[in-house]
Coordinates of C-alpha atoms in Angstrom, one line a residue:
Q1 CA 276.0 173.8 -59.4
V2 CA 275.8 177.3 -57.9
Q3 CA 272.5 179.1 -57.1
V4 CA 272.3 182.9 -56.2
M5 CA 269.1 184.1 -54.6
E6 CA 268.1 187.6 -53.9
S7 CA 265.3 188.7 -51.4
G8 CA 263.8 191.3 -49.5
G9 CA 262.4 193.6 -52.2
G10 CA 259.0 195.3 -52.1
L11 CA 257.2 198.4 -52.1
V12 CA 258.0 201.3 -49.8
Q13 CA 257.3 204.9 -49.4
A14 CA 260.0 207.7 -50.0
G15 CA 262.0 208.0 -47.0
G16 CA 261.6 204.4 -46.1
S17 CA 263.9 201.3 -45.7
L18 CA 264.3 198.0 -47.1
R19 CA 267.1 195.3 -46.6
L20 CA 267.9 193.1 -49.3
S21 CA 269.8 189.7 -49.0
C22 CA 271.7 187.7 -51.4
A23 CA 272.4 184.0 -50.6
A24 CA 274.9 181.8 -52.5
S25 CA 274.4 178.3 -52.2
G26 CA 276.0 174.9 -53.8
R27 CA 279.4 173.4 -54.2
F28 CA 282.0 175.8 -53.9
W29 CA 285.1 176.7 -51.6
S30 CA 284.2 180.4 -50.7
V31 CA 282.4 183.5 -52.0
G32 CA 284.6 186.4 -53.2
S33 CA 283.6 190.0 -53.9
V34 CA 279.7 190.6 -54.2
G35 CA 278.4 193.4 -55.9
W36 CA 274.6 194.7 -56.0
H37 CA 273.3 196.4 -59.0
R38 CA 270.2 197.7 -60.3
Q39 CA 268.3 198.3 -63.5
A40 CA 265.4 200.8 -63.8
P41 CA 262.9 200.6 -66.7
G42 CA 264.5 201.9 -70.0
K43 CA 267.9 202.3 -68.3
Q44 CA 271.2 200.3 -68.3
R45 CA 272.1 198.2 -65.4
E46 CA 274.4 200.4 -63.0
H47 CA 276.7 199.4 -60.0
V48 CA 275.3 200.2 -56.5
A49 CA 277.7 198.7 -54.1
T50 CA 280.4 195.9 -53.8
I51 CA 281.9 194.4 -50.9
N52 CA 285.1 192.1 -51.0
P53 CA 285.8 189.2 -48.7
A54 CA 287.8 191.4 -46.3
G55 CA 284.7 193.8 -46.0
I56 CA 286.0 196.7 -47.8
T57 CA 283.2 198.4 -49.5
V58 CA 282.6 200.7 -52.6
Y59 CA 279.5 202.5 -53.1
A60 CA 277.8 204.5 -56.1
D61 CA 277.8 208.2 -55.3
S62 CA 273.9 208.2 -55.8
V63 CA 273.4 205.6 -52.7
K64 CA 276.4 206.8 -50.5
G65 CA 275.5 207.7 -47.0
R66 CA 272.1 205.9 -47.5
F67 CA 272.9 202.3 -48.4
T68 CA 275.1 199.9 -46.5
I69 CA 276.4 196.6 -47.9
S70 CA 277.5 193.9 -45.3
R71 CA 278.1 190.2 -45.3
D72 CA 277.9 187.0 -43.3
N73 CA 280.7 184.7 -44.5
A74 CA 279.6 182.0 -42.4
E75 CA 276.3 182.1 -44.2
N76 CA 277.5 183.1 -47.7
T77 CA 275.2 185.9 -47.5
V78 CA 275.6 189.7 -48.4
F79 CA 273.1 192.2 -47.4
L80 CA 272.0 195.6 -48.7
Q81 CA 270.4 198.0 -46.0
M82 CA 268.7 200.7 -48.0
N83 CA 267.6 203.6 -45.9
G84 CA 266.1 207.0 -46.9
L85 CA 264.8 205.3 -50.3
K86 CA 263.9 207.6 -53.2
P87 CA 261.5 207.1 -56.2
D88 CA 264.7 207.3 -58.1
D89 CA 265.9 204.1 -56.3
T90 CA 263.0 201.8 -57.9
A91 CA 264.6 199.3 -60.1
V92 CA 265.3 195.5 -60.2
Y93 CA 268.0 194.9 -57.8
Y94 CA 270.6 192.0 -58.9
C95 CA 273.5 190.6 -57.1
N96 CA 276.7 189.4 -58.7
V97 CA 278.9 187.0 -56.8
N98 CA 282.5 185.8 -57.4
I99 CA 282.4 182.1 -56.6
I100 CA 285.9 180.5 -55.7
R101 CA 286.3 176.9 -56.3
V102 CA 289.5 175.0 -55.7
G103 CA 291.5 174.5 -58.9
R104 CA 289.2 176.5 -60.9
P105 CA 289.0 180.2 -62.1
V106 CA 286.7 182.5 -60.2
S107 CA 283.4 182.3 -61.6
D108 CA 280.6 185.0 -61.9
Y109 CA 277.1 184.4 -61.0
W110 CA 274.0 186.6 -61.2
G111 CA 270.7 186.1 -59.1
Q112 CA 267.3 186.6 -60.7
G113 CA 266.8 189.8 -59.2
T114 CA 264.2 191.4 -56.7
Q115 CA 262.1 194.4 -57.4
V116 CA 262.2 197.4 -55.3
T117 CA 259.6 200.2 -55.6
V118 CA 259.7 203.5 -54.1
S119 CA 256.4 205.6 -54.1
S120 CA 256.5 209.3 -53.6

């Protein structure tokens, strides 16, 4: 069984910072690419940032220069450092984790989400 858990959300004023964590646990060989996504009320879920096992990153244009994704492979954890937060960043943030297990196809797991609220 694999579990994915996000943490670090909260309420912050515009211009503030938060650091989200996404931890994968369970029986698997390693963690592949991990992506952060967000969904605001009444909107579709959108991609925020992705990091692959080699540390190569991709960001949505809306967060470039403000958000930084990083990973600790030893701890199977990925972080999203969010600086210069804006009210438009308010959303539930989810992480999506590619799980690699020996002899099985790569599997996709989502966390339960963590709420980020930015007040103006």
